[in-house]
PDB file of C-alpha atoms in Angstrom:
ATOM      1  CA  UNK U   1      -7.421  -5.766  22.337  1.00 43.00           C
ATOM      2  CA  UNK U   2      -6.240  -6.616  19.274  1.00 47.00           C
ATOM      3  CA  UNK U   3      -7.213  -9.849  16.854  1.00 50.00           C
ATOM      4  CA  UNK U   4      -6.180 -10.896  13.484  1.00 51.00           C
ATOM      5  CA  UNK U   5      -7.998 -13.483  11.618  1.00 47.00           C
ATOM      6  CA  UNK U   6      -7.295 -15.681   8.795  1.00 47.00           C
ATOM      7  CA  UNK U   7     -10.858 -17.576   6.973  1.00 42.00           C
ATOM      8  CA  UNK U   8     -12.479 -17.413  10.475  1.00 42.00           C
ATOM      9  CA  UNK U   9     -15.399 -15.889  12.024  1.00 43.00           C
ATOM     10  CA  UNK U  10     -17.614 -16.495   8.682  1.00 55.00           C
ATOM     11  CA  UNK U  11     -14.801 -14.320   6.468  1.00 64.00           C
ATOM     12  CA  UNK U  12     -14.290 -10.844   4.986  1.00 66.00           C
ATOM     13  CA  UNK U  13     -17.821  -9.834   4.499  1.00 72.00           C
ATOM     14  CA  UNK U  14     -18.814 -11.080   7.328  1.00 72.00           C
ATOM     15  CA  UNK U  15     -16.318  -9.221   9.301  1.00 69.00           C
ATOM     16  CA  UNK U  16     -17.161  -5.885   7.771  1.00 72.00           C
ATOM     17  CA  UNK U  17     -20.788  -6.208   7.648  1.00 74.00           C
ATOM     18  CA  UNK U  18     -20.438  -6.517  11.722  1.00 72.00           C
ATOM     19  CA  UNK U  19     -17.984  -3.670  11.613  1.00 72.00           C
ATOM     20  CA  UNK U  20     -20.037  -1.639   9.397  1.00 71.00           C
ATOM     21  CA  UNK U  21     -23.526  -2.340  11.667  1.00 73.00           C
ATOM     22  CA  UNK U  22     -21.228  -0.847  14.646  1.00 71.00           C
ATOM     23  CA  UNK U  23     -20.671   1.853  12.346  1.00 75.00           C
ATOM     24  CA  UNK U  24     -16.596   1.333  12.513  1.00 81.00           C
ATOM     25  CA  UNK U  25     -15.112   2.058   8.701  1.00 83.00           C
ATOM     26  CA  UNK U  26     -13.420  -0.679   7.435  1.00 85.00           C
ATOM     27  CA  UNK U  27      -9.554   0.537   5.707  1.00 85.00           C
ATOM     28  CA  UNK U  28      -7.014  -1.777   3.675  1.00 86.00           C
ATOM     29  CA  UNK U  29      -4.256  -1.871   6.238  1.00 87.00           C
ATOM     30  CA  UNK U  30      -1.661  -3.359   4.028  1.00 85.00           C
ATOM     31  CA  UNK U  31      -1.593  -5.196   1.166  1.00 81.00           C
ATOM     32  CA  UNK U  32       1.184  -7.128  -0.840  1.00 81.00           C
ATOM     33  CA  UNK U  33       0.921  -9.529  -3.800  1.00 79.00           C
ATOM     34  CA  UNK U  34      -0.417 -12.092  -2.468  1.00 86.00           C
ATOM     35  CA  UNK U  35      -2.890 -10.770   0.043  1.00 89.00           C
ATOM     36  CA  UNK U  36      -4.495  -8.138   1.586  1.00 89.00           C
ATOM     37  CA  UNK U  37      -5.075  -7.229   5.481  1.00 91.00           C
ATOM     38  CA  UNK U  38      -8.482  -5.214   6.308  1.00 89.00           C
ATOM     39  CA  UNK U  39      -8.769  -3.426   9.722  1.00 89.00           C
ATOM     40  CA  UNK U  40     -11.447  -1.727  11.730  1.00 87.00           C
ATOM     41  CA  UNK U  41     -10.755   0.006  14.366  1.00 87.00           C
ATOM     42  CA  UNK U  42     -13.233   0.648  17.409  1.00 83.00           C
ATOM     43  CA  UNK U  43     -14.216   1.282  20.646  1.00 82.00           C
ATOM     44  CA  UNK U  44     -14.286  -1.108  23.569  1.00 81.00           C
ATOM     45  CA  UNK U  45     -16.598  -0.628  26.493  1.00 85.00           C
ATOM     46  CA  UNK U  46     -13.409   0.314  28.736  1.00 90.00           C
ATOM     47  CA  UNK U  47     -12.535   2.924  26.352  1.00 86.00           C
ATOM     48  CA  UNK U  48      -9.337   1.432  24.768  1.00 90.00           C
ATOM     49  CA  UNK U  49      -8.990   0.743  21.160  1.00 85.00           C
ATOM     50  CA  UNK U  50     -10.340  -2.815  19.673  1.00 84.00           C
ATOM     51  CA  UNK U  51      -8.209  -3.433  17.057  1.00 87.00           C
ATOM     52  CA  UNK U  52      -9.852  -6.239  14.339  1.00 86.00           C
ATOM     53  CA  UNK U  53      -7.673  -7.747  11.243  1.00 89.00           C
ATOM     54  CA  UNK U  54      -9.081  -9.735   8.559  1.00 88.00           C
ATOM     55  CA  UNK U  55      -6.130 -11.357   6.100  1.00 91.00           C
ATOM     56  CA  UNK U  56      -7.255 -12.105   2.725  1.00 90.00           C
ATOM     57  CA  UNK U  57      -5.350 -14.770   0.869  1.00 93.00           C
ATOM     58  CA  UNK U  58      -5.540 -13.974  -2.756  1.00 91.00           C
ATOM     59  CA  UNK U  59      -5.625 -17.067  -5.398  1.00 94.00           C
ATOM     60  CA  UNK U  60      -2.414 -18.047  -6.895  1.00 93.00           C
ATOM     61  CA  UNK U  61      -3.172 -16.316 -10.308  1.00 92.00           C
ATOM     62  CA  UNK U  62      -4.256 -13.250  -8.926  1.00 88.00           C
ATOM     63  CA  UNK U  63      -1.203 -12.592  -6.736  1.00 88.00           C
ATOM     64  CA  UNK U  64       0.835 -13.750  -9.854  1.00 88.00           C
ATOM     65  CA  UNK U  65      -0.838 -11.048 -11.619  1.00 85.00           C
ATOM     66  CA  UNK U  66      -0.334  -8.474  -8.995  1.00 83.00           C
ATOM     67  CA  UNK U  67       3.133  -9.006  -8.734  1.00 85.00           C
ATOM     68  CA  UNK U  68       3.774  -8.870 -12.679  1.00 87.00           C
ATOM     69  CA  UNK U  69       1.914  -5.398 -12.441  1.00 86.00           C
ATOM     70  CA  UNK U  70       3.427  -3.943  -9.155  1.00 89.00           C
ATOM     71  CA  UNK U  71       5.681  -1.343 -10.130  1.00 93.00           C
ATOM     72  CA  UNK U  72       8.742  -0.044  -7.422  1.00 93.00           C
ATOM     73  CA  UNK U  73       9.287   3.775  -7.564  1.00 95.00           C
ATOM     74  CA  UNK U  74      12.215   5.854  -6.462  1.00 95.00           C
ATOM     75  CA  UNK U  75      11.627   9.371  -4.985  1.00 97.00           C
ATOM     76  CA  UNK U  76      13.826  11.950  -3.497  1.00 96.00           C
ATOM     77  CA  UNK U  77      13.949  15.380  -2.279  1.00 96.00           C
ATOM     78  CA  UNK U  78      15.927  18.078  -0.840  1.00 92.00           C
ATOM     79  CA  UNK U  79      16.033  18.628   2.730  1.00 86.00           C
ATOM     80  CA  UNK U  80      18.596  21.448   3.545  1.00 83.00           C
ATOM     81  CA  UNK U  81      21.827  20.375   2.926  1.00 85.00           C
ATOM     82  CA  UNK U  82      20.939  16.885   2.361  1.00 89.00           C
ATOM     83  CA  UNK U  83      19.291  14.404  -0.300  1.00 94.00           C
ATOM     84  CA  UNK U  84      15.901  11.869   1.201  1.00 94.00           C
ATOM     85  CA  UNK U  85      15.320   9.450  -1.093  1.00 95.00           C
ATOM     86  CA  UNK U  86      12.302   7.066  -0.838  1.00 96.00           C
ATOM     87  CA  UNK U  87      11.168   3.911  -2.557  1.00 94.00           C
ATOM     88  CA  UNK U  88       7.990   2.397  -2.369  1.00 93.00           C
ATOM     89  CA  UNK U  89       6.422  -0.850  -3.514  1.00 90.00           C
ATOM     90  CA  UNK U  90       2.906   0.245  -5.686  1.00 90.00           C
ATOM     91  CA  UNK U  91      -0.026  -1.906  -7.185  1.00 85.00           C
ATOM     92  CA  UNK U  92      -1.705   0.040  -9.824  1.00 85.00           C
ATOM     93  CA  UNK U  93      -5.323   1.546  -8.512  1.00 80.00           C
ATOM     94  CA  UNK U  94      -6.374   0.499 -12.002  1.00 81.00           C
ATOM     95  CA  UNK U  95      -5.219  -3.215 -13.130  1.00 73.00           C
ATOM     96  CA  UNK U  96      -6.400  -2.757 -16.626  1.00 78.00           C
ATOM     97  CA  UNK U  97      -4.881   0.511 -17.138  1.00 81.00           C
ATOM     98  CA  UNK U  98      -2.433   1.235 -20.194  1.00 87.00           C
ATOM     99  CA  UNK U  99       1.566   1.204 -19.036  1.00 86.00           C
ATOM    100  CA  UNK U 100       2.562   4.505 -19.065  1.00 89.00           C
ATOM    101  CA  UNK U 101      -1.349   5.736 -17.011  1.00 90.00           C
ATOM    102  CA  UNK U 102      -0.106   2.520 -14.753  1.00 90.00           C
ATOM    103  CA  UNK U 103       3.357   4.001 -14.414  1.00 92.00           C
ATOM    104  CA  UNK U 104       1.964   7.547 -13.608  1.00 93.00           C
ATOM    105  CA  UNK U 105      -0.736   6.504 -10.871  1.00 93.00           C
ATOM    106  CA  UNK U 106       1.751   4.510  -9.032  1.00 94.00           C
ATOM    107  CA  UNK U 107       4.282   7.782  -9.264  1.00 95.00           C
ATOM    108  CA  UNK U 108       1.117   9.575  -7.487  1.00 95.00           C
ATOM    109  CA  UNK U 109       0.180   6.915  -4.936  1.00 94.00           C
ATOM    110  CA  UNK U 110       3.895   6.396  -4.280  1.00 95.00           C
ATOM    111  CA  UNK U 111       4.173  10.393  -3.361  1.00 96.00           C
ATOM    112  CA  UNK U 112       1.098   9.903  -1.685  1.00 95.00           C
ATOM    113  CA  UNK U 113       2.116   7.296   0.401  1.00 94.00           C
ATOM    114  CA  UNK U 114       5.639   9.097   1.045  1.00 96.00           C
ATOM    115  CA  UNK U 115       4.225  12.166   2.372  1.00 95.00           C
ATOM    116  CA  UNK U 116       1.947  10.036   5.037  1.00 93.00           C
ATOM    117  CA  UNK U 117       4.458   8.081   6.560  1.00 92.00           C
ATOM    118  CA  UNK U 118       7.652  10.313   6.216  1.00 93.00           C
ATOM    119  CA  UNK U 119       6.374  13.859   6.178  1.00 93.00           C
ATOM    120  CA  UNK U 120       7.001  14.696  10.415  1.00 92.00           C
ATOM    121  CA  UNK U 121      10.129  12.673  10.033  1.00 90.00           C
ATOM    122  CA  UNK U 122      11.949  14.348   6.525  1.00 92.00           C
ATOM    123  CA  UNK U 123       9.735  17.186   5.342  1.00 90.00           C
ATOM    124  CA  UNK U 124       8.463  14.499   2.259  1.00 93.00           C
ATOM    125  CA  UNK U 125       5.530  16.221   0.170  1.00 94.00           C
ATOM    126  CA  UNK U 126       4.192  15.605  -2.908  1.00 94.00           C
ATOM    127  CA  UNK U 127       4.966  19.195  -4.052  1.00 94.00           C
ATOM    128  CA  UNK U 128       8.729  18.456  -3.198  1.00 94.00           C
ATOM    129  CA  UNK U 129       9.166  14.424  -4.089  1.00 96.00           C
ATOM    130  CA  UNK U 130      10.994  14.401  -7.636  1.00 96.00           C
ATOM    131  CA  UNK U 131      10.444  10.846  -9.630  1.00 96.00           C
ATOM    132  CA  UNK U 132      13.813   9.479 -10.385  1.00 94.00           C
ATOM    133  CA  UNK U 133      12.854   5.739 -11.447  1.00 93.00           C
ATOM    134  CA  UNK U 134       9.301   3.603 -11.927  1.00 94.00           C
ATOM    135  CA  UNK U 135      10.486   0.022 -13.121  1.00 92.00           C
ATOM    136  CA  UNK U 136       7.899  -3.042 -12.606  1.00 91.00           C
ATOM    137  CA  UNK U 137       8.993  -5.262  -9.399  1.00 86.00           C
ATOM    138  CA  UNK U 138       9.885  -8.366 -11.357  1.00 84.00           C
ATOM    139  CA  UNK U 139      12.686  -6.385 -13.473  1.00 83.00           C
ATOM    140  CA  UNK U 140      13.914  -4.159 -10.190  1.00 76.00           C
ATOM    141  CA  UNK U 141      17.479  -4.470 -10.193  1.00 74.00           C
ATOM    142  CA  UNK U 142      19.136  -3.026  -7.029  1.00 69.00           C
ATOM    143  CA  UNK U 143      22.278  -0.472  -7.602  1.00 63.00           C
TER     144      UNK U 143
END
């Protein structure tokens, strides 16, 4: 069973405080500028997966924000005879930080994030992702 909610069900905290008491951890399941989705995933009493969603709508000035930091970072690697490349959309951990600490966290998470999702599929590590471009979002230009 799964359930997404938007500002029901008494909102975020309430959601992970009942999550929590069932002791079920709580994870950002994706997040973009203007919002963020939290999930907990449990048990049911049949045994299947209960699958619970709570979508945070940020305020205007905050997702404003996010976007002007978001940086978009271009990866590749070598896999045989062949060049993977990867890009990846990446809020800074740190919104305060300096540019060029911004610009090297995001190259981190970026890898990071790489190596989960594409890893089984390409061979993508950290050890083997090479950099090639971090640019913020709002002055990505497509080739």
């Amino acid at each position: 069973m799964n359930s997404d909610s938007g500002a029901s069900s008494g909102g975020r905290d309430a959601s992970t405080a009942r999550a929590r008491g069932r002791g079920v951890r709580v994870r950002v399941a994706s997040e973009d500028w203007g919002s963020i989705t939290y999930e907990a995933v449990s048990t049911g009493p049949d045994g299947t997966a209960v699958v619970q969603r709570y979508r945070c709508v940020l305020p205007r000035t905050l997702a404003l924000r996010r976007l002007r930091l978001t940086y978009v970072v271009g990866l590749w690697h070598s896999t045989g005879k062949a060049v993977c490349n990867h890009v990846r959309r990446v809020i800074p951990p740190v919104l305060s930080a300096a540019d060029e600490a911004a610009r090297q966290d995001v190259a981190l998470v970026a890898a990071a994030l790489v190596e989960a999702e594409r890893r089984p599929v390409c061979g993508a590590t950290v050890e083997n992702l090479t950099v090639y471009t971090v640019q913020r979002a709002q002055d990505w230009q497509s080739f």
